[in-house]
Short mmCIF file of C-alpha atoms in Angstrom, two decimals:
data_model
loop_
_atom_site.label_atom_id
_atom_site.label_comp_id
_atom_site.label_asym_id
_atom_site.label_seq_id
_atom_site.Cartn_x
_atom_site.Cartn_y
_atom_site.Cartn_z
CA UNK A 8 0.00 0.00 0.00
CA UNK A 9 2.94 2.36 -0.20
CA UNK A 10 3.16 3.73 3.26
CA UNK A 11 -0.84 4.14 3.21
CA UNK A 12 -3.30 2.62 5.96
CA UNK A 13 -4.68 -0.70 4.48
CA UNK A 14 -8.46 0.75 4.60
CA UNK A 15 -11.44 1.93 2.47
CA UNK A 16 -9.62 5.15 2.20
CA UNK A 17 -5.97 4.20 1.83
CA UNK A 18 -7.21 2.30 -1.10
CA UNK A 19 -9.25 4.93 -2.70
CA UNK A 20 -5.53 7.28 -2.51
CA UNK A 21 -3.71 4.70 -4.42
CA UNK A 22 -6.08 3.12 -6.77
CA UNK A 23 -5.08 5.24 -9.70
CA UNK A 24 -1.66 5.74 -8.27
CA UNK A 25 0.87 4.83 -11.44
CA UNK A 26 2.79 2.22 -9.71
CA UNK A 27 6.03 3.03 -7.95
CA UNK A 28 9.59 1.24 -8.98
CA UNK A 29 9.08 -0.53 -5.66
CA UNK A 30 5.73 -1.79 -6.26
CA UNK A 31 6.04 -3.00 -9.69
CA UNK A 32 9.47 -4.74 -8.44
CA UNK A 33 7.32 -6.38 -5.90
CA UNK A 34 5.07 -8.17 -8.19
CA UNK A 35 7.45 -9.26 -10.48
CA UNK A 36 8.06 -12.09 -8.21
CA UNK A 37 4.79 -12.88 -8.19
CA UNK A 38 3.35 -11.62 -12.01
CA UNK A 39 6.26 -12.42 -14.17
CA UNK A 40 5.45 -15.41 -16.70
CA UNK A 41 2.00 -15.23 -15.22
CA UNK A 42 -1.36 -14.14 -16.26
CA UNK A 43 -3.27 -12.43 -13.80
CA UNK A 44 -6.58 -13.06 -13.50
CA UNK A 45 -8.42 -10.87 -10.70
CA UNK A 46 -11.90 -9.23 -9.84
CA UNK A 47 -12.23 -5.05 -10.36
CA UNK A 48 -8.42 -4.91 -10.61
CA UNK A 49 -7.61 -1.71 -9.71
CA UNK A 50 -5.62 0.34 -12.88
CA UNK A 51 -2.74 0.79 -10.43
CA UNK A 52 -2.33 -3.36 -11.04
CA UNK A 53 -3.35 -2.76 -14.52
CA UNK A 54 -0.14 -0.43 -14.96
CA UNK A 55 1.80 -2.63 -13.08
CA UNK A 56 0.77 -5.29 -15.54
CA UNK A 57 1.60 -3.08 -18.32
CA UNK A 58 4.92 -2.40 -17.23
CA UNK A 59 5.95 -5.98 -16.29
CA UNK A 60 4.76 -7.53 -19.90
CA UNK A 61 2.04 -9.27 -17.98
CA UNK A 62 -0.93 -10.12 -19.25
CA UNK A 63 -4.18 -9.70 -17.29
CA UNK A 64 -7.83 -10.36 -17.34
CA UNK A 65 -10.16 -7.93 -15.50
CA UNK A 66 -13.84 -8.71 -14.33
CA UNK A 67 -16.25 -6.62 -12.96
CA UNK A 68 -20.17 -7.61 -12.23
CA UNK A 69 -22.19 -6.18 -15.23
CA UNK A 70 -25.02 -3.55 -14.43
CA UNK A 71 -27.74 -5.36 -15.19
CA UNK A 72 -28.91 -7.15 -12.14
CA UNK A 73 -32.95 -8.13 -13.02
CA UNK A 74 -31.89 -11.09 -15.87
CA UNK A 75 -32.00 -14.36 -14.49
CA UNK A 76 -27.96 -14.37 -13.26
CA UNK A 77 -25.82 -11.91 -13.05
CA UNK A 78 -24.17 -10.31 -15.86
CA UNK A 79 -20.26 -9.92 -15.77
CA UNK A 80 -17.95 -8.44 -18.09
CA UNK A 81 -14.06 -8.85 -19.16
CA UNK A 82 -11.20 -6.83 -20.60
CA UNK A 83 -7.60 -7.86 -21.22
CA UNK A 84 -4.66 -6.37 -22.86
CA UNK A 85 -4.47 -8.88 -24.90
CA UNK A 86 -5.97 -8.35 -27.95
CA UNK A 87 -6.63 -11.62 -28.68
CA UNK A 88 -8.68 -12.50 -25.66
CA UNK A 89 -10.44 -8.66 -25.96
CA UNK A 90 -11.57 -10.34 -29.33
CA UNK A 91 -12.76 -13.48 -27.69
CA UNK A 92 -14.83 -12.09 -25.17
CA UNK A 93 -16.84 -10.37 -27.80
CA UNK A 94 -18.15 -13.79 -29.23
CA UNK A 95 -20.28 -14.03 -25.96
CA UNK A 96 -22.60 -10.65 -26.11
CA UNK A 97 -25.48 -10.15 -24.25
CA UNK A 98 -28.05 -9.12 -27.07
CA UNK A 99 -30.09 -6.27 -26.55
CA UNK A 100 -33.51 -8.68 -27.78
CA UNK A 101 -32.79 -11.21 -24.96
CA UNK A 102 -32.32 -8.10 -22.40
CA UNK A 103 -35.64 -6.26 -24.26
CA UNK A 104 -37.78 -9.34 -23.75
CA UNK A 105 -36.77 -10.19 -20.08
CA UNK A 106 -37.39 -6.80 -18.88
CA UNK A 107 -40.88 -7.12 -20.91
CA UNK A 108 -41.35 -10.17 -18.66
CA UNK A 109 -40.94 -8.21 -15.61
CA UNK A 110 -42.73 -5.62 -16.76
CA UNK A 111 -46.00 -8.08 -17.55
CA UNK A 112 -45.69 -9.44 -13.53
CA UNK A 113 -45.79 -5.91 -12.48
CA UNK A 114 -48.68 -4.89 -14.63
CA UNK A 115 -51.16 -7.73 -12.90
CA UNK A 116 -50.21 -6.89 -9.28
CA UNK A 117 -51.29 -3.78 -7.23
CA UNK A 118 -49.42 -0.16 -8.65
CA UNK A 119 -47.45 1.83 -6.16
CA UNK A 120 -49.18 5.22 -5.37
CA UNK A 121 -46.73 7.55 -7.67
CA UNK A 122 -48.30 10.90 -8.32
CA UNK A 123 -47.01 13.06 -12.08
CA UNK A 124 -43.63 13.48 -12.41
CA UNK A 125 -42.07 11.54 -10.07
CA UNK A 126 -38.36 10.86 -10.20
CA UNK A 127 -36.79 8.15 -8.35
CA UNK A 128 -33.56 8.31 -6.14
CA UNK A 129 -31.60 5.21 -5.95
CA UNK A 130 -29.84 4.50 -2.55
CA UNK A 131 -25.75 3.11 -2.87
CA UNK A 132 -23.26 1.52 -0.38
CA UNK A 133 -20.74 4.52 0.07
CA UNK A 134 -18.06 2.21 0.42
CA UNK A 135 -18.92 1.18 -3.28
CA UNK A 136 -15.30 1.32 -5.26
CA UNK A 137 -16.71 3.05 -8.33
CA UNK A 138 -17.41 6.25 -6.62
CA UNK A 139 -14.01 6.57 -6.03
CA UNK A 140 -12.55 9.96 -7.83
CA UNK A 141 -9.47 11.75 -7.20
CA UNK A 142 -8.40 9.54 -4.11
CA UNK A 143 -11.56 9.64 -2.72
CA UNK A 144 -15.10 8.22 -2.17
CA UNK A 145 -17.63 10.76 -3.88
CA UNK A 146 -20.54 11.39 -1.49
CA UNK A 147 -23.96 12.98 -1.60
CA UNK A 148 -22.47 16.65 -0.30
CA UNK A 149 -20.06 16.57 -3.87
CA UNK A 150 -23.27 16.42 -6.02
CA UNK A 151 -25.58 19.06 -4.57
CA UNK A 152 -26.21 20.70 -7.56
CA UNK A 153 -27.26 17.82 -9.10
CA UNK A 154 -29.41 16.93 -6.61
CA UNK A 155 -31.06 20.69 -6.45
CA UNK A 156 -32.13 19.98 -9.86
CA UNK A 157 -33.78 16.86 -9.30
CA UNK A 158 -36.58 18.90 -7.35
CA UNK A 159 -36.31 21.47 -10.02
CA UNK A 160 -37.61 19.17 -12.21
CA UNK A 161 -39.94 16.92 -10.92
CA UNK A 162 -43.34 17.15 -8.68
CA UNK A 163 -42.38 14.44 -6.35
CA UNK A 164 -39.02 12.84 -5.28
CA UNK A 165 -39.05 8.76 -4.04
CA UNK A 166 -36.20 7.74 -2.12
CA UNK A 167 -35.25 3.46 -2.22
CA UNK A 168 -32.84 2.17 0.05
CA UNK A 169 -29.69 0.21 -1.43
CA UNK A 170 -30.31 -3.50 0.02
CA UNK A 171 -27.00 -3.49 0.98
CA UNK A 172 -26.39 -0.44 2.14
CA UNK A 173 -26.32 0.11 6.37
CA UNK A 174 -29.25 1.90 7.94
CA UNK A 175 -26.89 4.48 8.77
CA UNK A 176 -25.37 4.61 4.79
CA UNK A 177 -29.39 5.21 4.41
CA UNK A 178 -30.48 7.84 6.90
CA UNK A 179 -27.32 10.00 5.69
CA UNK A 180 -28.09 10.12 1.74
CA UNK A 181 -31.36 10.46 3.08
CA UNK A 182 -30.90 13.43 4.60
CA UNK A 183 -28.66 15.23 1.91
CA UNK A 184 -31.86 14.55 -0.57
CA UNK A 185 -34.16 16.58 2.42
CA UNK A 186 -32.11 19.62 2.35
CA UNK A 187 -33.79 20.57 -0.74
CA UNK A 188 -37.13 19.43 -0.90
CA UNK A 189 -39.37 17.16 0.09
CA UNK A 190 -38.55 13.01 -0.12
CA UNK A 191 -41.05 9.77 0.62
CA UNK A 192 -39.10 6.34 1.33
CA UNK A 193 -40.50 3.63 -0.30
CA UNK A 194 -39.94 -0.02 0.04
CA UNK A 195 -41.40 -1.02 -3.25
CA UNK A 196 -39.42 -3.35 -5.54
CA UNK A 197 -36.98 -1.01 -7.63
CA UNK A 198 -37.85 -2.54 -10.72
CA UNK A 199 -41.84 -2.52 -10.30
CA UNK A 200 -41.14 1.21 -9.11
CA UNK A 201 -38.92 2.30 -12.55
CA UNK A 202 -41.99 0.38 -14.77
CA UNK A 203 -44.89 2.49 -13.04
CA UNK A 204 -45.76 5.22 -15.73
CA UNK A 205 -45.69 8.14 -13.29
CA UNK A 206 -41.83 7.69 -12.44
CA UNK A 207 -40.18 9.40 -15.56
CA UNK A 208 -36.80 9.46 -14.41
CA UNK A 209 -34.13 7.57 -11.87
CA UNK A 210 -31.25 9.27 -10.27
CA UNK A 211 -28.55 7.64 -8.15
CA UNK A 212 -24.48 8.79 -7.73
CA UNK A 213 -23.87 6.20 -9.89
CA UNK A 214 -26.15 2.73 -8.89
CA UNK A 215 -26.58 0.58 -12.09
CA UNK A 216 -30.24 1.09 -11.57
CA UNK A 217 -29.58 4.16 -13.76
CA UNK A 218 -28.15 1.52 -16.55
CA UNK A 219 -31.24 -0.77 -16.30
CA UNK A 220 -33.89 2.20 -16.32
CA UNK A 221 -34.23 2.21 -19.80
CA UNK A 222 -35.43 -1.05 -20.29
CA UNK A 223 -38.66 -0.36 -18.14
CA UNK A 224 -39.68 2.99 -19.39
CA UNK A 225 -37.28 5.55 -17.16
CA UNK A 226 -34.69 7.52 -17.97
CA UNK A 227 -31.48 6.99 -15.97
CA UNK A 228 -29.57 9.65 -14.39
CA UNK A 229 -26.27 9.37 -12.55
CA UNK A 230 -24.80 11.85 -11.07
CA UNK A 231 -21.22 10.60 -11.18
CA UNK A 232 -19.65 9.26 -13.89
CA UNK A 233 -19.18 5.37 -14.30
CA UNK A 234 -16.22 3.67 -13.47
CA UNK A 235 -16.76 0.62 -15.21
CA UNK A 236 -17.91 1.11 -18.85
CA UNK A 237 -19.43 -1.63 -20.49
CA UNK A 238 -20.35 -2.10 -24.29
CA UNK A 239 -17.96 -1.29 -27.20
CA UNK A 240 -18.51 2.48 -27.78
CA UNK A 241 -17.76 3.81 -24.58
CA UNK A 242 -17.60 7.48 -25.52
CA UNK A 243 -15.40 7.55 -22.35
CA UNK A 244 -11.60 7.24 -23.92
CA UNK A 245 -11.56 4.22 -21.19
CA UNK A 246 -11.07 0.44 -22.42
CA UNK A 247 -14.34 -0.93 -21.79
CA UNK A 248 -15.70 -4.21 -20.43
CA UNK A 249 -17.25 -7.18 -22.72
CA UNK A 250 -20.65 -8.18 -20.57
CA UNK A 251 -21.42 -11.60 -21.30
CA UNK A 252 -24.37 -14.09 -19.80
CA UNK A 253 -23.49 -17.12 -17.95
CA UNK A 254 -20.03 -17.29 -18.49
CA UNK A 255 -17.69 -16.78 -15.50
CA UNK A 256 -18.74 -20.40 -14.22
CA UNK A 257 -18.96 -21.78 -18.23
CA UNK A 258 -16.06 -24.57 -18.68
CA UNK A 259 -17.36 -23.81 -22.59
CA UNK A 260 -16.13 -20.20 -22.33
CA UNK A 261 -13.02 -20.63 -20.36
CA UNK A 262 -11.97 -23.23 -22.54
CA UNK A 263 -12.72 -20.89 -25.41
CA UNK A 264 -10.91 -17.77 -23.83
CA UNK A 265 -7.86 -19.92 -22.82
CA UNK A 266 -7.84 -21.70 -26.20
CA UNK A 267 -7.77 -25.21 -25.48
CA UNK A 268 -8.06 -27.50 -27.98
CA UNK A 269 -10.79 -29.35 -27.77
CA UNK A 270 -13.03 -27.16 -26.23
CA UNK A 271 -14.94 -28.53 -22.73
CA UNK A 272 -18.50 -28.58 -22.69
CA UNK A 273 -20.45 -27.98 -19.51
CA UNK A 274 -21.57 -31.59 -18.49
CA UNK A 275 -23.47 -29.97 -15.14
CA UNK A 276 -26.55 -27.35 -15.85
CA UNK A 277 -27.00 -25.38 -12.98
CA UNK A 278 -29.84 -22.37 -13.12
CA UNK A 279 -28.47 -18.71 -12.32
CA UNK A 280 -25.29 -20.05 -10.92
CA UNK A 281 -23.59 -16.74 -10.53
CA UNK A 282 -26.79 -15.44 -7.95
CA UNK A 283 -27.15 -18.53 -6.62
CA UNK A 284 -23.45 -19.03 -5.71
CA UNK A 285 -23.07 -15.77 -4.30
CA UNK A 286 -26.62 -15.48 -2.98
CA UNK A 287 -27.31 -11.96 -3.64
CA UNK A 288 -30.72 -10.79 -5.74
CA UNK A 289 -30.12 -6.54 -5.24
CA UNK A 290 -33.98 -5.55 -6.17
CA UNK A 291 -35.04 -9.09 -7.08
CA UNK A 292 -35.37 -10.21 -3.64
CA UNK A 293 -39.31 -8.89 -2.58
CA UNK A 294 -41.55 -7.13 -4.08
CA UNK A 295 -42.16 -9.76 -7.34
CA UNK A 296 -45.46 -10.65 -6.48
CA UNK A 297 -44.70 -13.36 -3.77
CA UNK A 298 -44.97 -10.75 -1.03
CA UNK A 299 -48.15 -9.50 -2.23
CA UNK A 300 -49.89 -13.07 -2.91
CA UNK A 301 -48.47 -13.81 0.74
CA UNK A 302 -50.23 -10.50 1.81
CA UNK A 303 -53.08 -11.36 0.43
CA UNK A 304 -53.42 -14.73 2.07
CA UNK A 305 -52.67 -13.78 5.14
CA UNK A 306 -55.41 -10.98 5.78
CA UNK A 307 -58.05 -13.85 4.12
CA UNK A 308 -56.89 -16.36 7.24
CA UNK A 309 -57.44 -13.16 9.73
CA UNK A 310 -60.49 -12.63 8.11
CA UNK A 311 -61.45 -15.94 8.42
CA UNK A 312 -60.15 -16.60 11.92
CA UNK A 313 -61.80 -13.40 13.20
CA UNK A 314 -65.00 -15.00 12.13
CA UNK A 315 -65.03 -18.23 14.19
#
């Protein structure tokens, strides 16, 4: 860590750091005639990389969260593998029709009470590692302006709680939004709340709720800039990350990527393994239609039990 405190903050200083003599003699040891496979590697170990003549593959979890399992994407700088990774796209059809799935299990259940336009503020962790800027972790108090404008522009102003994020994390973005107008918390499932018709647009520092608005009707707002860009246009001047389906647990894609000949095939099917495996859902977890059918059933026994 250079001399820095091994924390949320000491890694925030150094993660775009260009890599010191020292450090990049460190890993030699360890990254020479190696290729360095890691998860969100920072682009201090991407320089490092660079300057060793190691190659590297990068993954980050992909934005979209609501499709079956969870979308992850690669980069490399090898060109070869960069190429690779592009066989396995996520096509904008499959992504089109799931959301319309969603979308149809939504329209059958109950609508939140949203009034004209309402916008939508998506909670975050504030430990989360792509608000990082300038050695730092970008928090509510950076983006005021931003945030004056969402009352500016919109009747009404929602507020959803990251399902990850500390009641503490919660009640302190919370508070930012209410120094400039008024905010109601809801507990609704994010994605039945972004197809309602009354919420026009989402806003979050930079949640990937504001990637997966458009496929239920919203517009998505951050307020910071991404981090990790997916897709091959960018527009960013940043190499950008492949997002592929099923893959990271795929002996068929590893085998592919790695070039073996004779490529494996997956002999095990598995549903969703990346969401099962890791055994987090984000806004799938309540909210589908379960909780309401359980709802339901529940004040029919009262009912019924009142009655006797």
């Amino acid at each position: 860590m250079q001399g820095l405190p091994i924390n949320e903050k000491g890694f925030a200083t150094i993660i775009d750091a260009k890599p010191s003599s020292e450090t990049t003699a460190y890993l030699s040891e360890y990254f020479s005639d190696a290729l360095v496979i890691g998860y969100e590697l920072p682009p201090i170990l991407e320089a490092a990389c660079e300057a060793l003549g190691t190659e590297y593959i990068n993954i980050a979890l992909g934005p979209l969260r609501f499709l079956p399992d969870l979308t992850v994407g690669f980069r490399s700088n090898n060109p070869d593998r960069t190429r690779r990774f592009g066989s396995y796209p996520i096509e904008d059809r499959v992504v089109a029709q799931y959301a319309g799935f969603l979308r149809a299990r939504f329209a059958r259940l109950a609508q939140p009470q949203v009034g004209g336009a309402t916008a939508l503020f998506a909670g975050q962790v504030s430990d989360d590692v792509s608000l990082i800027r300038d050695g730092m972790f970008i928090e509510m108090g950076d983006v005021e302006e931003g945030l004056v404008g969402i009352f500016r522009s919109h009747e009404r102003v929602l507020f959803k709680r990251h399902p990850y994020a500390s009641k503490l994390q919660a009640e302190k973005q919370l508070k930012s939004l209410r120094k400039f107008g008024s905010v109601t918390v809801s507990d609704e499932n994010v994605y039945r709340m972004m197809s309602h018709a009354g919420i026009t647009d989402v806003y979050a520092l930079n949640s990937s709720v504001t990637e997966e608005a458009r496929w239920f009707g919203a517009r998505g707002n951050p307020l910071v800039t991404q981090r990790f860009v997916f897709g091959q246009n960018p527009g960013t001047g940043c190499q950008s990350f492949e997002q592929t389906l099923n893959c990271l647990t795929s002996l068929g894609f590893w085998s592919s990527i790695m070039g073996v000949e004779g490529r494996l095939d997956d002999t095990v099917w598995y549903p969703n393994p990346l969401r099962e495996s890791l055994g987090m859902n984000w806004g799938l977890g309540s909210g589908m239609g379960d909780d309401d059918r359980r709802s339901r059933l529940k004040k029919v026994l009262t009912a019924f039990k009142n009655k006797l």
